[in-house]
Amino acid sequence: MLRIGMLTSGGDCQALNAAMRGVVKGVCTKRDDVEIYGFEDGYKGLIYGNFHMLTSKDFSGILTRGGTILGTSRQPFKLMRVPDKDGLDKVAAMKHTYHKLSLDCLVILGGNGTHKTANLLREEGLNVVTLPKTIDNDLWGTDMTFGFQSAVDIATDTIDRIHTTATSHSRVFIIEVMGHKVGHVTLHAGIAGGADVILLPEIPYDIDVVTDVIQKRAAADKKFTIIAVAEGAISKEDARLKKKEYKEKLAKRKYPSIAYELAEKIQQKTDKEVRITVPGHTQRGGSPCAYDRVFATRVGAAAAELILNQEYGYMIAMKNQKITKVPLQDVAGKLKMVDPQDGIIKEARTIGISFGDQ
Ligand code: F6P
């Protein structure tokens, strides 16, 4: 008997179901003695022993379905070693559930925080295989995460729709794209949507540079300016603060988010009307795009191979267009940020996109 535990953890994204389907189809094609334990709402299910048994049939017809059939939740890594409100040792509880069910391995689908806990479970002696999910595409060790391309498509569609209304009005439009720590989605959607200014956490901006772009466009008879801003974009002034000072400043910020702060500053410094669009969680919703369906299926199938070969302790990744595996200890705790020196940034600058920095 092959007993596989499976969970999805952290913020959801498109293609989680497609990836799980890939794993189960891959395993069940080779073995007919498989038991699948689906843990509910991420690590919470593993901690408290909440699971349901699934068969390969449960994974049929879910290739195109958004969300996750298992549910998910955020269980911060930093609290994993802290007992819960009833004094329960969460790590011991997860190990207990794993051993009680005599699992052969855990398949864990998640992003950065999830991978830190997955690695912790590996260190604790559990057999773990992980899959790279997150719209943010900020997992170290893989060129791509599933969810990313779908989110880029949605954010791009938002910018496209803004473009048509923008051509009718002399306004500045700000579209706030998901990504608190990294700007991959904003960068790609910004370029794909033809944004004039792209503001990322990795490239601190100067508000005077941003307003200068707006004024120059107006002087060149361009009626509107479109700004794609990542949730975590930061000004040069704020980037000079210590992490703690910046956190305190953010906690006191009177604006709901960065787009509102920018809008007020732009309105103060120019005579332009500003409008804000925040697509928010729509970027994680709906069906995965074709790319994500293919990618999630490939990483799911690769995970199935590892399980069948009893090779554990890896995240399935994509490097240089090839599906590969990366040791979990190499992935855990590292962020893949946008590199300000990357070719894509240079190319964007070449065609006149401003990153608000120079
Ligand atoms: O990590 C994925 C992500 O969608 C980020 O881009 C975003 O900042 C965050 O999650 C939102 O988290 P939540 O769904 O918990 O509000």
Short mmCIF file of C-alpha atoms and ligand atoms in Angstrom, two decimals:
data_model
loop_
_atom_site.label_atom_id
_atom_site.label_comp_id
_atom_site.label_asym_id
_atom_site.label_seq_id
_atom_site.Cartn_x
_atom_site.Cartn_y
_atom_site.Cartn_z
CA MET A 1 0.00 0.00 0.00
CA LEU A 2 1.20 3.53 -0.87
CA ARG A 3 -0.24 6.14 1.49
CA ILE A 4 0.07 9.74 0.36
CA GLY A 5 -0.93 12.76 2.41
CA MET A 6 -1.64 15.93 0.46
CA LEU A 7 -2.18 19.55 1.46
CA THR A 8 -2.31 23.02 -0.03
CA SER A 9 -1.06 25.83 2.17
CA GLY A 10 -0.83 29.64 2.14
CA GLY A 11 -2.73 31.94 -0.21
CA ASP A 12 -4.47 30.00 -2.94
CA CYS A 13 -3.82 30.43 -6.65
CA GLN A 14 -4.89 29.00 -9.97
CA ALA A 15 -3.81 25.46 -10.94
CA LEU A 16 -3.56 23.99 -7.43
CA ASN A 17 -6.17 21.44 -8.45
CA ALA A 18 -4.46 20.84 -11.79
CA ALA A 19 -1.18 20.11 -9.98
CA MET A 20 -2.79 17.67 -7.51
CA ARG A 21 -4.54 15.98 -10.40
CA GLY A 22 -1.13 15.56 -12.08
CA VAL A 23 0.31 13.91 -8.97
CA VAL A 24 -2.61 11.53 -8.47
CA LYS A 25 -2.94 10.56 -12.13
CA GLY A 26 0.82 10.00 -12.31
CA VAL A 27 0.85 7.73 -9.26
CA CYS A 28 -2.42 5.90 -9.95
CA THR A 29 -1.40 5.11 -13.52
CA LYS A 30 1.45 3.00 -12.14
CA ARG A 31 -0.01 1.70 -8.88
CA ASP A 32 -3.49 0.55 -7.91
CA ASP A 33 -2.80 0.25 -4.18
CA VAL A 34 -2.81 3.98 -3.39
CA GLU A 35 -4.54 5.71 -0.48
CA ILE A 36 -4.79 9.48 -0.58
CA TYR A 37 -5.35 11.51 2.55
CA GLY A 38 -6.40 15.09 1.78
CA PHE A 39 -5.65 17.39 4.71
CA GLU A 40 -8.10 20.25 5.08
CA ASP A 41 -7.03 23.90 5.08
CA GLY A 42 -3.28 23.40 4.83
CA TYR A 43 -1.06 22.55 7.77
CA LYS A 44 -4.05 23.08 10.05
CA GLY A 45 -5.48 19.77 8.79
CA LEU A 46 -2.21 17.98 9.49
CA ILE A 47 -1.91 19.52 12.97
CA TYR A 48 -5.46 18.72 14.07
CA GLY A 49 -5.89 15.51 12.09
CA ASN A 50 -8.63 16.89 9.83
CA PHE A 51 -8.56 14.98 6.57
CA HIS A 52 -10.71 13.09 4.19
CA MET A 53 -9.80 10.12 2.10
CA LEU A 54 -9.82 10.68 -1.61
CA THR A 55 -9.72 8.44 -4.62
CA SER A 56 -8.40 9.10 -8.09
CA LYS A 57 -12.00 9.91 -9.10
CA ASP A 58 -11.93 12.99 -6.86
CA PHE A 59 -9.17 14.36 -9.04
CA SER A 60 -11.05 13.94 -12.29
CA GLY A 61 -12.62 17.03 -13.82
CA ILE A 62 -10.62 19.50 -11.73
CA LEU A 63 -7.96 20.52 -14.26
CA THR A 64 -9.70 23.81 -14.97
CA ARG A 65 -11.14 24.48 -11.52
CA GLY A 66 -9.78 27.45 -9.57
CA GLY A 67 -9.11 27.41 -5.82
CA THR A 68 -8.21 24.18 -4.08
CA ILE A 69 -10.46 21.21 -3.40
CA LEU A 70 -8.63 20.74 -0.07
CA GLY A 71 -9.00 24.30 1.22
CA THR A 72 -6.04 26.28 2.49
CA SER A 73 -4.98 28.61 5.28
CA ARG A 74 -1.98 30.65 6.32
CA GLN A 75 -0.08 29.04 9.21
CA PRO A 76 2.95 31.30 9.75
CA PHE A 77 6.25 29.44 9.99
CA LYS A 78 7.39 31.60 12.89
CA LEU A 79 4.46 30.27 14.95
CA MET A 80 5.05 26.60 14.13
CA ARG A 81 7.27 26.12 17.18
CA VAL A 82 4.87 28.13 19.36
CA PRO A 83 2.20 25.98 21.06
CA ASP A 84 -1.43 26.72 20.09
CA LYS A 85 -3.90 28.30 22.52
CA ASP A 86 -4.47 24.90 24.18
CA GLY A 87 -0.75 24.26 24.56
CA LEU A 88 -0.55 21.84 21.63
CA ASP A 89 2.92 21.33 20.14
CA LYS A 90 2.11 21.80 16.44
CA VAL A 91 5.21 20.10 15.05
CA ALA A 92 4.73 17.08 17.30
CA ALA A 93 1.06 17.01 16.30
CA MET A 94 1.89 16.99 12.58
CA LYS A 95 4.36 14.16 13.09
CA HIS A 96 1.80 12.28 15.14
CA THR A 97 -0.84 12.55 12.38
CA TYR A 98 1.69 11.43 9.77
CA HIS A 99 2.78 8.37 11.74
CA LYS A 100 -0.71 7.47 12.96
CA LEU A 101 -1.88 7.22 9.35
CA SER A 102 1.33 5.36 8.38
CA LEU A 103 1.88 7.80 5.53
CA ASP A 104 4.67 7.09 3.07
CA CYS A 105 4.97 10.76 2.18
CA LEU A 106 3.41 14.18 2.19
CA VAL A 107 2.81 16.18 -0.98
CA ILE A 108 2.77 19.85 -0.07
CA LEU A 109 1.76 22.61 -2.47
CA GLY A 110 2.80 26.07 -1.39
CA GLY A 111 4.88 29.20 -1.57
CA ASN A 112 7.60 30.65 0.59
CA GLY A 113 6.23 30.23 4.11
CA THR A 114 4.91 26.79 3.23
CA HIS A 115 8.36 25.70 2.09
CA LYS A 116 9.96 26.70 5.37
CA THR A 117 7.55 24.43 7.23
CA ALA A 118 7.93 21.68 4.63
CA ASN A 119 11.68 21.77 5.21
CA LEU A 120 11.15 21.68 8.96
CA LEU A 121 9.05 18.53 8.54
CA ARG A 122 11.81 17.04 6.40
CA GLU A 123 14.32 17.82 9.14
CA GLU A 124 11.96 16.10 11.55
CA GLY A 125 12.25 12.95 9.47
CA LEU A 126 9.06 13.05 7.36
CA ASN A 127 9.11 12.22 3.65
CA VAL A 128 8.12 15.35 1.80
CA VAL A 129 7.73 16.36 -1.85
CA THR A 130 6.63 19.90 -2.65
CA LEU A 131 5.20 21.77 -5.61
CA PRO A 132 5.86 25.46 -6.35
CA LYS A 133 2.65 27.47 -6.15
CA THR A 134 2.16 31.21 -5.86
CA ILE A 135 0.99 33.99 -8.08
CA ASP A 136 4.03 35.97 -6.86
CA ASN A 137 6.61 33.74 -8.63
CA ASP A 138 9.02 34.53 -5.80
CA LEU A 139 10.10 31.01 -4.85
CA TRP A 140 13.82 30.56 -4.99
CA GLY A 141 15.10 27.58 -7.01
CA THR A 142 12.48 27.66 -9.76
CA ASP A 143 12.08 29.96 -12.74
CA MET A 144 8.33 29.59 -12.54
CA THR A 145 5.54 28.92 -10.07
CA PHE A 146 2.03 27.93 -11.09
CA GLY A 147 -0.54 30.67 -10.59
CA PHE A 148 1.86 33.35 -11.82
CA GLN A 149 0.90 33.37 -15.50
CA SER A 150 -2.81 33.29 -14.68
CA ALA A 151 -2.43 36.24 -12.31
CA VAL A 152 -0.40 38.14 -14.91
CA ASP A 153 -3.18 37.53 -17.45
CA ILE A 154 -5.83 38.89 -15.07
CA ALA A 155 -3.80 41.94 -14.03
CA THR A 156 -3.04 42.58 -17.72
CA ASP A 157 -6.72 42.35 -18.57
CA THR A 158 -7.43 44.94 -15.87
CA ILE A 159 -4.84 47.31 -17.34
CA ASP A 160 -6.24 46.69 -20.85
CA ARG A 161 -9.71 47.67 -19.69
CA ILE A 162 -8.36 50.77 -17.98
CA HIS A 163 -6.56 51.68 -21.19
CA THR A 164 -9.76 52.02 -23.18
CA THR A 165 -11.40 54.28 -20.61
CA ALA A 166 -8.12 56.16 -20.12
CA THR A 167 -8.08 57.16 -23.78
CA SER A 168 -11.38 59.00 -23.19
CA HIS A 169 -10.22 61.06 -20.20
CA SER A 170 -7.22 63.18 -19.27
CA ARG A 171 -6.53 61.27 -16.11
CA VAL A 172 -3.86 59.36 -14.30
CA PHE A 173 -4.84 55.76 -13.64
CA ILE A 174 -3.20 53.69 -10.94
CA ILE A 175 -3.61 49.92 -10.98
CA GLU A 176 -2.42 48.23 -7.81
CA VAL A 177 -1.18 44.73 -8.52
CA MET A 178 -0.59 41.98 -5.93
CA GLY A 179 2.89 41.49 -4.54
CA HIS A 180 3.90 42.80 -1.12
CA LYS A 181 7.50 41.71 -1.25
CA VAL A 182 8.20 41.16 -4.93
CA GLY A 183 7.08 42.75 -8.18
CA HIS A 184 7.12 39.94 -10.75
CA VAL A 185 3.35 40.11 -11.43
CA THR A 186 3.38 43.92 -11.65
CA LEU A 187 6.41 43.93 -13.92
CA HIS A 188 4.96 41.43 -16.38
CA ALA A 189 1.39 42.77 -16.33
CA GLY A 190 2.73 46.31 -16.56
CA ILE A 191 4.71 45.54 -19.69
CA ALA A 192 1.93 43.38 -21.19
CA GLY A 193 -0.65 46.09 -20.48
CA GLY A 194 1.47 48.93 -21.81
CA ALA A 195 1.81 50.80 -18.51
CA ASP A 196 3.79 54.04 -18.66
CA VAL A 197 5.14 53.72 -15.13
CA ILE A 198 5.83 50.50 -13.21
CA LEU A 199 6.62 50.72 -9.51
CA LEU A 200 8.12 47.68 -7.79
CA PRO A 201 9.30 46.84 -4.26
CA GLU A 202 12.74 46.09 -5.71
CA ILE A 203 13.21 49.54 -7.33
CA PRO A 204 12.42 52.34 -4.87
CA TYR A 205 10.70 55.29 -6.59
CA ASP A 206 10.91 59.03 -6.28
CA ILE A 207 7.49 60.70 -6.45
CA ASP A 208 9.00 63.65 -8.33
CA VAL A 209 10.22 61.30 -11.06
CA VAL A 210 6.72 59.83 -11.32
CA THR A 211 5.04 63.23 -11.56
CA ASP A 212 7.65 64.33 -14.08
CA VAL A 213 6.63 61.43 -16.35
CA ILE A 214 2.99 62.50 -16.03
CA GLN A 215 3.78 66.15 -16.88
CA LYS A 216 6.02 65.22 -19.81
CA ARG A 217 3.33 62.96 -21.24
CA ALA A 218 0.76 65.73 -20.90
CA ALA A 219 3.14 68.18 -22.59
CA ALA A 220 3.55 65.68 -25.44
CA ASP A 221 -0.24 65.65 -25.88
CA LYS A 222 -0.68 62.24 -24.31
CA LYS A 223 -3.94 62.50 -22.46
CA PHE A 224 -3.43 59.86 -19.82
CA THR A 225 -0.78 58.06 -17.81
CA ILE A 226 -1.11 54.49 -16.58
CA ILE A 227 0.81 53.46 -13.49
CA ALA A 228 1.08 49.80 -12.47
CA VAL A 229 2.15 49.67 -8.84
CA ALA A 230 2.92 46.61 -6.74
CA GLU A 231 1.30 46.46 -3.30
CA GLY A 232 4.76 46.60 -1.74
CA ALA A 233 6.28 49.38 -3.86
CA ILE A 234 8.36 51.69 -1.72
CA SER A 235 9.65 55.26 -2.08
CA LYS A 236 13.37 56.01 -1.97
CA GLU A 237 12.78 57.93 1.23
CA ASP A 238 11.08 54.95 2.92
CA ALA A 239 13.67 52.51 1.58
CA ARG A 240 16.27 54.38 3.64
CA LEU A 241 14.40 53.59 6.87
CA LYS A 242 15.29 50.63 9.05
CA LYS A 243 12.91 47.68 8.56
CA LYS A 244 11.32 48.26 11.97
CA GLU A 245 10.89 52.00 11.40
CA TYR A 246 9.25 51.35 8.03
CA LYS A 247 6.88 48.78 9.55
CA GLU A 248 5.87 51.29 12.20
CA LYS A 249 5.33 53.95 9.53
CA LEU A 250 3.18 51.55 7.51
CA ALA A 251 1.09 50.69 10.57
CA LYS A 252 0.29 54.41 10.96
CA ARG A 253 -0.30 55.03 7.25
CA LYS A 254 -3.63 56.79 6.74
CA TYR A 255 -4.15 55.24 3.32
CA PRO A 256 -5.68 51.78 2.76
CA SER A 257 -2.79 50.90 0.44
CA ILE A 258 0.05 52.27 -1.68
CA ALA A 259 -2.22 53.26 -4.61
CA TYR A 260 -4.12 55.72 -2.41
CA GLU A 261 -0.92 57.25 -1.04
CA LEU A 262 0.45 57.69 -4.56
CA ALA A 263 -2.84 59.14 -5.79
CA GLU A 264 -2.87 61.81 -3.11
CA LYS A 265 0.73 62.78 -3.77
CA ILE A 266 0.20 62.92 -7.53
CA GLN A 267 -2.92 65.02 -7.08
CA GLN A 268 -1.01 67.42 -4.84
CA LYS A 269 1.89 67.77 -7.27
CA THR A 270 -0.02 67.90 -10.58
CA ASP A 271 -3.37 69.22 -11.71
CA LYS A 272 -4.39 65.77 -12.86
CA GLU A 273 -7.40 63.79 -11.79
CA VAL A 274 -6.34 60.35 -10.50
CA ARG A 275 -8.35 57.15 -10.46
CA ILE A 276 -7.44 53.92 -8.66
CA THR A 277 -8.21 50.31 -9.55
CA VAL A 278 -7.32 47.46 -7.21
CA PRO A 279 -8.08 44.07 -8.79
CA GLY A 280 -7.07 42.40 -5.51
CA HIS A 281 -8.01 38.75 -5.14
CA THR A 282 -9.48 38.52 -8.63
CA GLN A 283 -5.81 37.97 -9.53
CA ARG A 284 -5.90 34.64 -7.69
CA GLY A 285 -9.37 33.66 -8.85
CA GLY A 286 -10.97 31.70 -11.65
CA SER A 287 -9.64 29.07 -14.00
CA PRO A 288 -5.92 28.64 -14.55
CA CYS A 289 -4.64 29.87 -17.92
CA ALA A 290 -3.43 27.24 -20.42
CA TYR A 291 0.22 27.79 -19.46
CA ASP A 292 -0.50 27.11 -15.80
CA ARG A 293 -2.53 24.01 -16.62
CA VAL A 294 0.38 22.58 -18.57
CA PHE A 295 3.02 23.63 -16.04
CA ALA A 296 1.02 22.35 -13.05
CA THR A 297 0.42 19.05 -14.83
CA ARG A 298 4.13 18.70 -15.56
CA VAL A 299 5.24 19.41 -11.98
CA GLY A 300 2.48 17.12 -10.68
CA ALA A 301 3.68 14.30 -12.94
CA ALA A 302 7.30 14.90 -11.86
CA ALA A 303 6.24 14.71 -8.20
CA ALA A 304 4.51 11.41 -8.96
CA GLU A 305 7.78 10.06 -10.37
CA LEU A 306 9.65 11.05 -7.21
CA ILE A 307 7.03 9.38 -5.03
CA LEU A 308 7.14 6.18 -7.10
CA ASN A 309 10.95 6.20 -6.81
CA GLN A 310 10.78 7.04 -3.09
CA GLU A 311 12.93 10.14 -3.60
CA TYR A 312 11.96 12.64 -0.97
CA GLY A 313 13.03 16.04 0.33
CA TYR A 314 12.66 17.91 -2.97
CA MET A 315 10.65 20.69 -4.55
CA ILE A 316 9.79 20.17 -8.20
CA ALA A 317 11.01 23.17 -10.14
CA MET A 318 11.55 24.52 -13.61
CA LYS A 319 15.02 25.61 -14.64
CA ASN A 320 15.82 26.74 -18.16
CA GLN A 321 12.55 25.29 -19.49
CA LYS A 322 13.26 21.87 -17.96
CA ILE A 323 11.40 20.27 -15.09
CA THR A 324 13.83 19.34 -12.35
CA LYS A 325 14.07 18.86 -8.58
CA VAL A 326 15.71 21.10 -5.97
CA PRO A 327 16.59 20.04 -2.40
CA LEU A 328 14.12 21.58 0.06
CA GLN A 329 16.87 22.90 2.28
CA ASP A 330 18.11 25.00 -0.65
CA VAL A 331 14.67 26.55 -1.21
CA ALA A 332 13.45 27.24 2.32
CA GLY A 333 13.68 30.84 3.48
CA LYS A 334 14.92 32.38 0.23
CA LEU A 335 13.01 34.87 -1.90
CA LYS A 336 13.40 35.26 -5.64
CA MET A 337 13.12 39.00 -6.18
CA VAL A 338 13.03 40.98 -9.41
CA ASP A 339 16.64 41.77 -10.30
CA PRO A 340 16.81 45.49 -11.17
CA GLN A 341 19.71 44.65 -13.52
CA ASP A 342 17.76 41.96 -15.37
CA GLY A 343 17.36 42.21 -19.13
CA ILE A 344 13.59 42.63 -18.87
CA ILE A 345 14.03 45.83 -16.83
CA LYS A 346 16.58 47.18 -19.29
CA GLU A 347 14.31 46.38 -22.24
CA ALA A 348 11.36 48.04 -20.54
CA ARG A 349 13.48 51.15 -19.92
CA THR A 350 14.60 51.09 -23.57
CA ILE A 351 11.02 51.50 -24.75
CA GLY A 352 10.45 54.37 -22.32
CA ILE A 353 8.75 52.68 -19.37
CA SER A 354 9.65 54.51 -16.18
CA PHE A 355 10.34 52.67 -12.93
CA GLY A 356 10.07 55.96 -11.07
CA ASP A 357 13.70 55.91 -10.04
CA GLN A 358 15.58 58.00 -12.61
O1 F6P B 1 1.31 35.52 -1.76
C1 F6P B 1 0.25 35.64 -2.63
C2 F6P B 1 -0.52 36.90 -2.39
O2 F6P B 1 -1.61 36.92 -3.27
C3 F6P B 1 0.27 38.20 -2.50
O3 F6P B 1 0.51 38.62 -3.80
C4 F6P B 1 -0.62 39.13 -1.73
O4 F6P B 1 0.11 40.24 -1.28
C5 F6P B 1 -1.09 38.26 -0.60
O5 F6P B 1 -1.03 36.93 -1.07
C6 F6P B 1 -2.49 38.54 -0.13
O6 F6P B 1 -2.73 37.70 0.95
P1 F6P B 1 -4.13 37.38 1.59
O7 F6P B 1 -4.89 36.54 0.62
O8 F6P B 1 -3.82 36.67 2.84
O9 F6P B 1 -4.83 38.70 1.79
#
